[in-house]
Tab-separated table of C-alpha atoms in Angstrom:
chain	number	residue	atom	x	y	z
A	1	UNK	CA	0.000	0.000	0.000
A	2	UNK	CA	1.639	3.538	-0.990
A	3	UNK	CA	0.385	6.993	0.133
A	4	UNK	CA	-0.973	6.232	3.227
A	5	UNK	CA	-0.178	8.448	6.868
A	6	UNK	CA	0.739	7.124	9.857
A	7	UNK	CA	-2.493	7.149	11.255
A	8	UNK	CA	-3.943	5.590	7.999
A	9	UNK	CA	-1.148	2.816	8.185
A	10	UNK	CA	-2.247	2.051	11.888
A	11	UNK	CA	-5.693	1.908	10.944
A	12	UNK	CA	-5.133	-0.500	7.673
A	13	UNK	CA	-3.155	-2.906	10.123
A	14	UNK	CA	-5.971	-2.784	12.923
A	15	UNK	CA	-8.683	-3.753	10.040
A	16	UNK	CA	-6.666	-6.388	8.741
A	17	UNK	CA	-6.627	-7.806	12.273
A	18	UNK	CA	-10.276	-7.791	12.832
A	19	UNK	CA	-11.504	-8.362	8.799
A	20	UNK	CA	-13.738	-11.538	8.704
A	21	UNK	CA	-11.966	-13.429	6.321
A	22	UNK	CA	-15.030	-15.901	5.054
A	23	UNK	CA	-12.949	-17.737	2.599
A	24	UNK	CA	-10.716	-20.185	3.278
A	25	UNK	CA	-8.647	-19.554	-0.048
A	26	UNK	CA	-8.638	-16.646	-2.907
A	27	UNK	CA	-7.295	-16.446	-6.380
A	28	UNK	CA	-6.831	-13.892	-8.146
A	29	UNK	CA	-5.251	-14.004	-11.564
A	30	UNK	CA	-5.797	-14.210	-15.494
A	31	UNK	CA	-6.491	-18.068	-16.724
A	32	UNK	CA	-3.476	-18.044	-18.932
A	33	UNK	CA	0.061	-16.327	-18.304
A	34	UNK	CA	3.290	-17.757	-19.739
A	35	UNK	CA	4.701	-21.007	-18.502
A	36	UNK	CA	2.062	-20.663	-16.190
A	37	UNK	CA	-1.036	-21.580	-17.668
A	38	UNK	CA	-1.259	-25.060	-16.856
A	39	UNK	CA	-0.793	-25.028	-12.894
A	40	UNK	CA	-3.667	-22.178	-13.437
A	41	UNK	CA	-6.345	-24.011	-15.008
A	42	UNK	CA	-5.508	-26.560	-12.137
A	43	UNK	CA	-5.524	-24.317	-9.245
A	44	UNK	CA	-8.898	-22.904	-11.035
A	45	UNK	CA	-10.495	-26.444	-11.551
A	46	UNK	CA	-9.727	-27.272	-7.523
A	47	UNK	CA	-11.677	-23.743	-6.322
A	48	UNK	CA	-14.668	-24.555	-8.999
A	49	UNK	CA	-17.612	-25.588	-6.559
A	50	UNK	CA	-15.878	-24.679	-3.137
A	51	UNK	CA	-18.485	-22.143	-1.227
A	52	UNK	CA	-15.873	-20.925	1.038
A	53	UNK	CA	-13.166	-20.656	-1.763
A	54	UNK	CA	-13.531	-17.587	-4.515
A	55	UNK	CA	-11.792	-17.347	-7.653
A	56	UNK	CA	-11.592	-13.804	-9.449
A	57	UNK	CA	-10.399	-12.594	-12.867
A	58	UNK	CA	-9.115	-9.131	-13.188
A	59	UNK	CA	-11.526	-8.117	-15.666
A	60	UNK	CA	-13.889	-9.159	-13.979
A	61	UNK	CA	-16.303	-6.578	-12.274
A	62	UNK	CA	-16.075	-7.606	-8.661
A	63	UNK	CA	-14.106	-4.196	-8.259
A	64	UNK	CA	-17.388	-2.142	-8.642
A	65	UNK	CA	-19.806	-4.353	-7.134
A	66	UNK	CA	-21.863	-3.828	-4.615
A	67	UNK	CA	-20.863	-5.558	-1.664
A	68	UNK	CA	-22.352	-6.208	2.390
A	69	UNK	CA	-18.550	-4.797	3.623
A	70	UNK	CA	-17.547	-1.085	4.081
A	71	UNK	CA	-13.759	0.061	3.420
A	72	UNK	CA	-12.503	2.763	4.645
A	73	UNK	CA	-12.281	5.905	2.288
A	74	UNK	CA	-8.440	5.792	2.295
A	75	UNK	CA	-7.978	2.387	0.813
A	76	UNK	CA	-10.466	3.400	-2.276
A	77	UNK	CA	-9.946	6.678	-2.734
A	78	UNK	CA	-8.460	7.036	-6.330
A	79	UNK	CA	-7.187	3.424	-6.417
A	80	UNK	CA	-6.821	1.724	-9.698
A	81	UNK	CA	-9.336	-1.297	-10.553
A	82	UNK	CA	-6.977	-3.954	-9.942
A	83	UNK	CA	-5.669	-2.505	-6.137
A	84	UNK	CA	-9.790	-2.231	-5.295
A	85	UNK	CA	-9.755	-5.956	-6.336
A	86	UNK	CA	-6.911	-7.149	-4.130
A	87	UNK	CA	-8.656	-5.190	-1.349
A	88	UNK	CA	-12.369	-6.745	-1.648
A	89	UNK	CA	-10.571	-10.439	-2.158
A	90	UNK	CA	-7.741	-10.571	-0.363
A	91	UNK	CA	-8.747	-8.584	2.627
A	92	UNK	CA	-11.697	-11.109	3.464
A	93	UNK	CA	-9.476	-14.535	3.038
A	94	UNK	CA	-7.038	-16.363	4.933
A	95	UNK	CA	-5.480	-17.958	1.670
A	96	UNK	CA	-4.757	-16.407	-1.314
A	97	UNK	CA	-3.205	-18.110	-4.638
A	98	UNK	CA	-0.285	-16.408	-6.110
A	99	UNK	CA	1.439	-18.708	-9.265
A	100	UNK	CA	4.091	-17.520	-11.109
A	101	UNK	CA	2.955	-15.861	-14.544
A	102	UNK	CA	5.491	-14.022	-17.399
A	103	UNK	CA	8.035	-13.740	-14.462
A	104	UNK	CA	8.138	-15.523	-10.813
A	105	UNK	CA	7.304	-12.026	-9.174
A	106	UNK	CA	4.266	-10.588	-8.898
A	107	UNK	CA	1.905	-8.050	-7.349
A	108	UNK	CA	-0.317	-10.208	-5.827
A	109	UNK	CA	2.417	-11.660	-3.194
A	110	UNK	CA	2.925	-7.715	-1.956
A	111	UNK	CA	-0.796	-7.452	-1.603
A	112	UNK	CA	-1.596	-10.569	-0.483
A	113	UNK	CA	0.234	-9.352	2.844
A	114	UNK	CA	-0.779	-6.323	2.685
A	115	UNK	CA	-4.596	-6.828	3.155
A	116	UNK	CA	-3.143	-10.142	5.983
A	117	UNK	CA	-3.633	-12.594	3.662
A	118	UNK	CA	-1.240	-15.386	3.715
A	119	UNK	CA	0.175	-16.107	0.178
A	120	UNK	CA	0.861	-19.459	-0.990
A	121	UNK	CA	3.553	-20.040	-3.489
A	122	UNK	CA	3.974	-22.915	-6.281
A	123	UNK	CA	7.883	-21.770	-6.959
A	124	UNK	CA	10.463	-22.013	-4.399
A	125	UNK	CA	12.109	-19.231	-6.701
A	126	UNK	CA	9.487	-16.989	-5.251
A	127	UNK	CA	11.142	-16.831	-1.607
A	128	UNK	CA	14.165	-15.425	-2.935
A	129	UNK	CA	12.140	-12.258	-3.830
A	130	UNK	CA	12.199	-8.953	-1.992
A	131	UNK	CA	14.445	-10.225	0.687
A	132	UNK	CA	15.377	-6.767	1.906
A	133	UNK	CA	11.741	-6.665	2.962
A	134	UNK	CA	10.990	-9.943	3.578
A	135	UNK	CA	13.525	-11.707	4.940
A	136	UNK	CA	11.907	-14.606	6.120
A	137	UNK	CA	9.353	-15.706	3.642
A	138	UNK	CA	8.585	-18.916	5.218
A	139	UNK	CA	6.787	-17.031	7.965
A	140	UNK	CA	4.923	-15.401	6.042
A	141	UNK	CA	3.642	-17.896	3.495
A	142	UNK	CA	3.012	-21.403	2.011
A	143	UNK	CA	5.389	-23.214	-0.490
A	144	UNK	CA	3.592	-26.138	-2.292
A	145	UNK	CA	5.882	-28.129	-3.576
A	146	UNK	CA	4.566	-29.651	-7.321
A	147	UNK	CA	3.945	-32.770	-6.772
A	148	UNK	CA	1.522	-31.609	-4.175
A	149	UNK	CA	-0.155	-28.764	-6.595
A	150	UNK	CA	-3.477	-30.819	-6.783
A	151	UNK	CA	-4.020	-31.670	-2.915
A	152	UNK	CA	-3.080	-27.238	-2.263
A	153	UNK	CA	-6.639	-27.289	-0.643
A	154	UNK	CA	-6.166	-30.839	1.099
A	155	UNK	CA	-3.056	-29.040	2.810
A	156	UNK	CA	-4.686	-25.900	3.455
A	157	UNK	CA	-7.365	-27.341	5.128
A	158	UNK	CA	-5.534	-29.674	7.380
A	159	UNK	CA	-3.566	-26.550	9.134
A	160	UNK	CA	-4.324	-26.398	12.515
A	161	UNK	CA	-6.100	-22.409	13.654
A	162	UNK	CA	-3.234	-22.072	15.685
A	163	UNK	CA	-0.589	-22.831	13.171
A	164	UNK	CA	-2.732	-20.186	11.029
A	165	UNK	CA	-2.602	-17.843	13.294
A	166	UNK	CA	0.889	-18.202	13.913
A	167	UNK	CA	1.616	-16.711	9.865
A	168	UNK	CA	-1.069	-14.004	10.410
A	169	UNK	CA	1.315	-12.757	13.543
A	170	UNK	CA	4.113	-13.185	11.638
A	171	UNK	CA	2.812	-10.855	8.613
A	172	UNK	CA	1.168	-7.923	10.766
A	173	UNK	CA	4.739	-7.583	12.226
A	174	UNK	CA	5.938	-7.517	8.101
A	175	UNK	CA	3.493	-5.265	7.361
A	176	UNK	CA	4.987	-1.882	7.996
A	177	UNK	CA	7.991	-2.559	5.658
A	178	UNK	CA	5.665	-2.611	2.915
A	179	UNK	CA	4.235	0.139	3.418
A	180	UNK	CA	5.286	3.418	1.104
A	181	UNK	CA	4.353	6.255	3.502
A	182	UNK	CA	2.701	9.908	3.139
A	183	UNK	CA	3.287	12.598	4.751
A	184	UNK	CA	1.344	13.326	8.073
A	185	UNK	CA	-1.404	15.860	7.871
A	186	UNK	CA	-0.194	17.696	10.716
A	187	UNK	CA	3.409	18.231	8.674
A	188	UNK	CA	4.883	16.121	10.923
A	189	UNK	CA	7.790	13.530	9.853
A	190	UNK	CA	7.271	9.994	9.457
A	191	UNK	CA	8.658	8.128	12.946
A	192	UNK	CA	8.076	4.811	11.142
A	193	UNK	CA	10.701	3.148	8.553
A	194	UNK	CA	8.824	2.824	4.934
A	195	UNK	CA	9.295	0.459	2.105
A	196	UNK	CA	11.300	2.966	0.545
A	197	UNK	CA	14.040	3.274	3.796
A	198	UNK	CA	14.290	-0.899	3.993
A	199	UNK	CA	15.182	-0.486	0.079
A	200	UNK	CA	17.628	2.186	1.101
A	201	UNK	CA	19.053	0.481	3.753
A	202	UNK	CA	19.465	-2.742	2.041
A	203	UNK	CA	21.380	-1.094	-1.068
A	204	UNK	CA	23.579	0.529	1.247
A	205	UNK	CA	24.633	-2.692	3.037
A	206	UNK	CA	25.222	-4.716	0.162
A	207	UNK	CA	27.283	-1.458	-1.445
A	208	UNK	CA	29.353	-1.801	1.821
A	209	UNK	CA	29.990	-5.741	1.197
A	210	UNK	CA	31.589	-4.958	-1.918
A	211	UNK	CA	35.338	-5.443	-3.188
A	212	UNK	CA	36.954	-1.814	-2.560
């Protein structure tokens, strides 16, 4: 999430504590990307039926639809289609899909954890993303190895609440390094390291570990 205050970073990590999260597993992503497109008509064909599972396409219009929940003004405000999507999908699950597409990064892992929604990854390659942010990935999310992709919800399922909630503890504590702060209405400075300052920080160190 970029351009929020402090105040409106506080508040985005209290709702993502207290969001009822009423499905068990989200997926958000187009049926066919690269090298992809296989383990994505699989992950769809497992989530085809499941009531407490949701699967969403990005041109879809679930961005605009009307909806029981109310978000804050903050998180909508100006926000393109696909960020309202993450918000209204991720926000309310525990699980959320994220396979590899063109490339083995992408958005959805960032707002997976943003909204407290535990990502689970089909490439191992994926962990060694973003480290200067996330530096312990397997804390954060799931790694299914492949020849487990078609029992993901098997898995899922059999995780113990407290083992879940063990992740979800693990990512509010992440969240703040993703974060790409404002400026505080009062003109105040930020007194909380950004996305931007970890990315800082983490070119600076590995500057300092080089050869003189």
């Amino acid at each position: 999430s970029s351009g929020l205050n402090d105040t409106e970073c506080n508040a985005l990590l209290k709702t993502t504590k207290t969001s009822d999260r009423n499905y068990l597993v989200s997926a958000v992503f187009h049926p066919s990307k690269g090298d992809s497109t296989g383990l994505r008509t699989t992950l769809m064909e497992l989530l085809r039926g499941q009531e407490d599972c949701v699967y969403s396409d990005p041109d879809s219009d679930i961005a605009t639809r009307k909806e029981n929940h109310s978000y804050p003004n903050y998180l909508l405000y100006d926000k393109p289609k696909e960020y309202l999507l993450s918000i209204k999908v991720y926000l309310h699950s525990v699980f959320s899909f994220q396979p590899s597409g063109l490339s083995i990064s992408r958005k959805g892992m960032i707002d997976s954890l943003a909204m407290g929604c535990i990502p689970v990854f089909f490439d191992e390659r994926q962990w060694s993303l973003y480290h200067w942010h996330i530096p312990e990935w397997e804390k954060v999310s799931i790694m299914i190895k492949p020849e487990n992709h078609g029992r993901v919800l098997e898995i899922l399922r059999g995780m113990s609440k407290k083992m879940i909630q063990e992740y979800q503890r693990n990512i509010l504590r992440v969240m703040p390094r993703l974060f790409l702060r404002s400026g505080n209405e009062e003109g105040t400075r930020r007194t909380v390291p950004d996305a931007f300052d970890y990315a800082i920080t983490g070119v600076l160190n590995q500057a300092m570990r080089l050869p003189a």
